[in-house]
Amino acid sequence: MRAQRRLAGLVCGMLNASLPAANRDWALATRAEVAAIDNDAEALAFALETFWGLGVPGLGCRLLRIAVKLGGDDGLGQGLPRLGWRDRLRYWPRALGVASAFGACLMGFAYLAAAGAPGLYIVGNIAALGLGLVMLALVGRSLSSTAAGLGSVLLGLSLVLLGTAAFGEGASGATRWLRLGGLAVQPSLIILPAMVVGFARSRTVPSVLAMILAAGALALQPDRATAGALCAGLAAQWLLRPDRRGLIAFAASAVGWSIALMRADALPPTPFVDGVLASALDVHALLGLAVLGAMGLLLAPGLLGSLHGADAQEAYFAFAAVWAALFLAGAAGPYPTPIVGYGGSAIVGYLLSLALLPSRVPEVSDGRSAVHGDSRAPPDPSLRLAQP
């Protein structure tokens, strides 16, 4: 068999592997068409064109399905995305968040390698990404469609922040870390973003108390960046739905942030953790642009999810506001740059905050997702595809 013909057969095999099971008869029809074309070059060109038109979207669809499962949206009886998912990507913002986390982490690995960071830093971020995905899969399923008892959970998490301020590990007057074995973690980056998103879903008395305690804890630590992120997230919520509980929480966060700003913060910047954007620009302008791109990518789930109805907008806007504030703090001062810089706490915190976002997969009467391309009627493999 000639090389071009063998390559065309390989492309057909790749097409079959990339398509979801319900669409694989398209691969059979393509193989039949390729076999019917006498000219090897034309057969290869047709196979490549078909792979570009069907295989690449099919591969993206399969990857999106994995992300949907990790996000917990597959447990709602609404089906998984099929071909034609791109124009309805907004229905899976949590899945988009998983993809964004992967993309931003890859850009972060590139930055760490180019900036000369120790290899263990990259390994640590990879481990944090794996842990965060596990937590997302577990927590996402339990909190996808209900906020029952969420206020009590938020109250418990606020006590963790208070405990960190009182008994945590300190450096240069700041007490923001807990030591787990030989690993120092920053609880505020892990749980605060999720708490803010959770408050958008459950504005109960325990939730308000949790926000007040969190604001006080961050002022005591002090943690200017995270205190500012708390204030930004609660401000976004209150602007969308002004009520007394939201105002109390926002006012407490504003007071807490003001106190944190007034307190001395002499902690020196840590290489590869703080000031990542400036460091990346020093290495190369393109690396700096990649870091900026990663920051924008991580905000996409919140901005995309906000296209839904008002019942979900608060949580998605709060998500975007919290992470935007953390990115701005990392760019403007000696504060950690989430996800892109070294540090597993922010990676776990990002994925955990995704788990608190309300699921927005659309429901249709037959229990499947309302996405274009859901038709189960496959093409007849014996029919030839029309060539352009």
XYZ file of C-alpha atoms in Angstrom:
388
model
C 0.000 0.000 0.000
C 1.296 3.418 -0.942
C 2.314 5.908 1.763
C -0.420 8.450 1.025
C -3.098 5.769 1.128
C -1.755 4.436 4.446
C -1.703 7.953 5.856
C -5.305 8.515 4.747
C -6.284 5.328 6.586
C -4.462 6.549 9.685
C -6.349 9.854 9.555
C -9.632 7.939 9.314
C -8.628 5.968 12.398
C -7.837 9.207 14.228
C -11.241 10.562 13.218
C -12.948 7.476 14.626
C -11.049 7.800 17.909
C -11.798 11.502 18.296
C -15.556 11.367 17.738
C -18.035 10.614 20.548
C -19.536 7.132 20.294
C -22.892 8.424 19.019
C -21.186 10.120 16.057
C -18.696 7.458 14.977
C -20.735 6.369 11.975
C -19.443 9.570 10.404
C -15.976 8.032 10.603
C -17.237 4.884 8.860
C -18.789 6.998 6.111
C -15.536 8.918 5.728
C -13.521 5.700 5.464
C -15.930 4.428 2.790
C -15.548 7.672 0.860
C -11.749 7.567 1.101
C -11.725 3.987 -0.182
C -13.861 5.018 -3.167
C -11.452 7.786 -4.235
C -8.923 6.384 -6.729
C -6.327 9.139 -6.468
C -4.210 8.704 -3.314
C -3.468 12.419 -2.937
C -7.148 13.323 -3.250
C -8.074 10.592 -0.763
C -5.565 11.940 1.766
C -6.721 15.522 1.232
C -10.343 14.489 1.768
C -9.461 12.575 4.946
C -7.529 15.525 6.363
C -10.290 17.987 5.511
C -12.894 15.770 7.145
C -10.744 15.337 10.245
C -10.398 19.101 10.517
C -14.140 19.587 10.153
C -15.297 16.711 12.387
C -12.342 15.256 14.266
C -11.067 18.444 15.890
C -14.532 19.460 17.174
C -15.051 15.849 18.244
C -11.845 15.880 20.258
C -12.871 19.147 21.873
C -16.255 17.634 22.682
C -14.633 14.620 24.360
C -12.355 16.870 26.425
C -15.347 18.987 27.423
C -17.147 15.832 28.550
C -14.244 14.997 30.842
C -14.365 18.514 32.268
C -18.149 18.278 32.744
C -17.725 15.036 34.679
C -15.020 16.569 36.855
C -17.259 19.555 37.529
C -20.120 17.330 38.672
C -22.603 18.425 35.998
C -22.938 14.889 34.638
C -24.803 13.783 37.749
C -27.864 15.913 37.027
C -29.516 13.688 34.412
C -29.084 16.281 31.684
C -26.693 14.462 29.389
C -23.252 15.357 28.118
C -22.201 17.737 25.356
C -22.198 16.408 21.811
C -20.943 17.784 18.534
C -22.016 21.379 18.107
C -21.107 22.250 21.718
C -19.085 25.347 20.935
C -22.019 27.740 20.514
C -23.444 26.511 23.843
C -20.225 26.455 25.848
C -21.785 28.914 28.284
C -23.938 26.073 29.594
C -20.885 24.452 31.167
C -18.958 27.324 32.803
C -17.558 25.033 35.489
C -16.214 22.741 32.797
C -14.704 25.791 31.127
C -13.108 26.572 34.480
C -11.415 23.167 34.522
C -10.028 23.800 31.044
C -8.958 27.303 32.110
C -7.144 25.902 35.143
C -5.264 23.432 32.948
C -4.339 26.139 30.454
C -3.232 28.612 33.116
C -1.194 25.959 34.911
C 0.571 25.093 31.651
C 1.415 28.756 31.142
C 2.585 28.842 34.739
C 4.860 25.866 34.147
C 6.326 27.696 31.156
C 6.950 30.773 33.299
C 8.561 28.788 36.124
C 10.820 26.940 33.692
C 11.820 30.099 31.798
C 12.437 32.060 35.000
C 14.716 29.348 36.387
C 12.516 28.085 39.215
C 13.447 24.765 40.867
C 11.835 21.751 39.229
C 10.119 20.836 42.505
C 8.024 23.987 42.173
C 6.452 22.647 38.989
C 5.928 19.240 40.616
C 4.226 20.925 43.572
C 1.836 22.827 41.317
C 1.019 19.640 39.399
C 0.197 17.868 42.670
C -2.012 20.786 43.731
C -3.843 20.640 40.393
C -4.562 16.947 40.922
C -5.790 17.525 44.480
C -7.974 20.398 43.349
C -9.581 18.291 40.627
C -10.401 15.578 43.164
C -11.989 18.138 45.486
C -13.932 19.656 42.589
C -15.306 16.266 41.563
C -16.366 15.425 45.122
C -17.712 18.790 46.250
C -19.211 19.738 42.883
C -21.624 16.820 42.884
C -22.908 17.517 46.380
C -23.405 21.274 45.880
C -24.412 21.430 42.212
C -28.121 21.866 42.685
C -28.665 22.697 46.359
C -27.404 25.214 48.871
C -28.966 23.518 51.897
C -26.731 23.794 54.942
C -24.235 25.962 53.079
C -24.390 28.707 55.704
C -23.140 26.358 58.406
C -20.314 25.214 56.145
C -19.274 28.817 55.515
C -19.342 29.518 59.240
C -17.049 26.570 59.881
C -14.633 27.748 57.189
C -14.519 31.231 58.712
C -13.393 29.658 61.985
C -10.490 28.089 60.100
C -9.417 31.573 59.013
C -9.705 32.825 62.591
C -7.709 29.854 63.831
C -5.012 30.630 61.283
C -4.777 34.214 62.527
C -4.539 33.025 66.136
C -2.401 29.900 65.890
C -0.913 29.874 62.393
C 2.672 30.187 61.303
C 3.944 33.739 61.025
C 6.664 35.607 59.174
C 7.590 39.314 59.363
C 4.469 40.120 61.361
C 2.029 38.241 59.096
C 0.275 35.066 60.259
C -1.323 33.544 57.157
C -0.131 29.951 56.990
C -0.739 26.555 58.515
C 1.967 23.932 58.563
C 0.814 20.485 57.388
C 3.794 18.246 57.915
C 6.572 19.918 55.994
C 4.176 21.867 53.775
C 3.007 25.419 54.454
C -0.450 26.214 53.074
C -2.360 29.497 53.000
C -5.968 28.736 54.032
C -7.275 32.120 52.870
C -6.385 31.357 49.241
C -7.915 27.884 49.516
C -11.264 28.656 51.115
C -11.984 32.401 50.859
C -12.953 32.432 47.133
C -15.279 29.474 47.696
C -16.803 31.217 50.714
C -17.609 34.331 48.683
C -19.235 32.271 45.923
C -21.117 30.278 48.558
C -22.457 33.467 50.132
C -23.966 34.417 46.777
C -25.972 31.199 46.900
C -26.951 31.335 50.568
C -27.495 34.729 52.220
C -28.536 33.353 55.580
C -27.727 34.641 59.051
C -24.919 32.064 59.514
C -23.520 33.080 56.113
C -23.477 36.765 57.086
C -21.743 35.894 60.347
C -19.210 33.851 58.376
C -18.386 36.846 56.166
C -17.963 39.089 59.234
C -15.642 36.581 60.910
C -13.676 36.108 57.678
C -13.198 39.870 57.332
C -11.961 40.066 60.911
C -9.611 37.124 60.445
C -8.035 38.598 57.316
C -7.561 41.927 59.096
C -5.814 40.157 61.972
C -3.474 38.088 59.815
C -3.131 40.695 58.055
C -3.749 39.690 54.443
C -4.352 42.769 52.319
C -4.757 40.945 49.009
C -7.329 38.412 50.191
C -9.158 40.994 52.311
C -9.475 43.132 49.191
C -10.717 40.129 47.226
C -13.377 39.480 49.875
C -14.493 43.100 49.635
C -14.588 42.977 45.823
C -16.614 39.769 45.739
C -19.177 40.991 48.266
C -19.420 44.373 46.535
C -20.230 42.661 43.231
C -22.978 40.646 44.900
C -24.506 43.604 46.695
C -24.575 45.701 43.530
C -26.528 42.952 41.767
C -28.881 42.250 44.670
C -28.859 45.000 47.287
C -30.361 43.825 50.565
C -29.616 44.261 54.253
C -27.651 41.035 54.701
C -25.533 41.720 51.659
C -24.879 45.271 52.870
C -23.828 44.078 56.338
C -21.401 41.555 54.863
C -19.982 44.093 52.405
C -19.585 46.762 55.103
C -17.753 44.302 57.357
C -15.411 43.352 54.523
C -14.706 47.015 53.744
C -13.834 47.682 57.392
C -11.659 44.574 57.515
C -9.818 45.554 54.349
C -9.247 49.070 55.695
C -7.742 47.655 58.888
C -5.520 45.284 56.893
C -4.285 48.210 54.788
C -3.459 50.254 57.893
C -1.493 47.474 59.537
C 2.198 47.064 58.745
C 3.024 44.450 56.117
C 6.794 44.044 55.924
C 6.786 40.579 54.374
C 9.415 40.553 51.598
C 8.422 39.254 48.139
C 9.086 35.574 47.475
C 10.684 34.706 44.119
C 8.408 32.840 41.670
C 5.428 33.443 44.009
C 5.021 37.218 44.265
C 5.307 39.742 41.456
C 5.103 37.076 38.759
C 3.901 39.460 36.038
C 6.852 41.827 36.476
C 9.236 38.879 36.665
C 7.802 37.378 33.464
C 8.114 40.691 31.622
C 11.755 40.891 32.717
C 12.402 37.495 31.123
C 10.573 38.248 27.859
C 7.637 40.356 26.733
C 5.893 37.308 25.253
C 6.156 35.504 28.584
C 4.537 38.493 30.254
C 1.727 38.398 27.703
C 1.289 34.682 28.404
C 0.897 35.429 32.115
C -1.703 38.104 31.322
C -3.478 35.641 29.040
C -3.567 33.066 31.815
C -5.138 35.590 34.178
C -7.810 36.434 31.624
C -8.438 32.761 30.938
C -9.108 32.084 34.611
C -11.793 34.789 34.712
C -13.664 33.303 31.733
C -15.983 30.962 33.724
C -17.314 33.826 35.827
C -17.789 36.161 32.881
C -19.357 33.452 30.712
C -21.606 32.138 33.461
C -22.939 35.623 34.113
C -24.767 35.427 30.769
C -27.379 33.281 32.507
C -30.388 34.437 34.459
C -30.283 36.610 37.558
C -30.479 33.603 39.877
C -26.948 32.604 38.873
C -25.374 35.954 38.024
C -24.414 36.796 41.601
C -22.304 33.688 42.094
C -20.553 34.016 38.735
C -19.874 37.741 39.112
C -18.577 37.146 42.638
C -16.261 34.438 41.304
C -14.876 36.785 38.658
C -14.542 39.696 41.098
C -12.639 37.684 43.715
C -10.109 36.268 41.290
C -9.705 39.545 39.402
C -8.904 41.269 42.705
C -6.322 38.620 43.581
C -4.703 38.946 40.144
C -4.581 42.741 40.433
C -3.037 42.502 43.895
C -0.377 40.123 42.595
C 0.376 42.451 39.686
C 0.474 45.636 41.753
C 2.352 44.545 44.864
C 4.345 41.817 46.613
C 1.459 39.378 46.795
C 1.045 35.870 45.351
C 0.039 35.581 41.706
C -2.614 32.833 41.747
C -2.267 29.700 39.603
C 0.546 31.023 37.411
C 3.127 31.466 40.164
C 4.400 28.808 42.523
C 1.920 27.890 45.230
C -0.618 25.109 45.463
C -3.054 26.924 47.751
C -4.438 29.161 44.992
C -4.710 26.257 42.536
C -6.766 24.215 44.987
C -8.758 27.327 45.916
C -9.618 28.100 42.298
C -10.972 24.620 41.627
C -12.794 24.543 44.958
C -14.493 27.850 44.150
C -15.598 26.341 40.822
C -17.354 23.617 42.811
C -19.490 26.249 44.569
C -20.751 27.729 41.300
C -24.356 26.722 40.576
C -24.747 24.235 37.759
C -26.335 25.800 34.699
C -26.670 22.878 32.263
C -29.996 23.436 30.468
C -32.782 20.909 30.866
C -35.036 19.639 28.088
C -38.046 17.393 28.162
C -36.239 14.138 27.378
C -33.595 14.653 30.089
C -30.712 15.424 27.734
C -28.810 18.652 27.348
C -30.270 21.149 24.925
C -27.222 21.436 22.711
C -27.122 21.596 18.950
C -25.917 18.363 17.419
C -27.775 16.042 19.802
C -29.490 14.105 17.053
C -28.829 10.399 17.437
C -29.632 9.619 13.807
C -26.276 8.553 12.311
C -25.390 8.764 8.648
C -25.570 5.619 6.560
C -21.937 4.443 6.251
C -22.737 3.107 2.788
C -23.586 6.597 1.552
C -20.748 8.615 0.106
C -20.025 12.060 1.516
C -20.336 14.858 -0.980
C -16.976 16.284 -1.918
C -16.637 20.068 -2.029
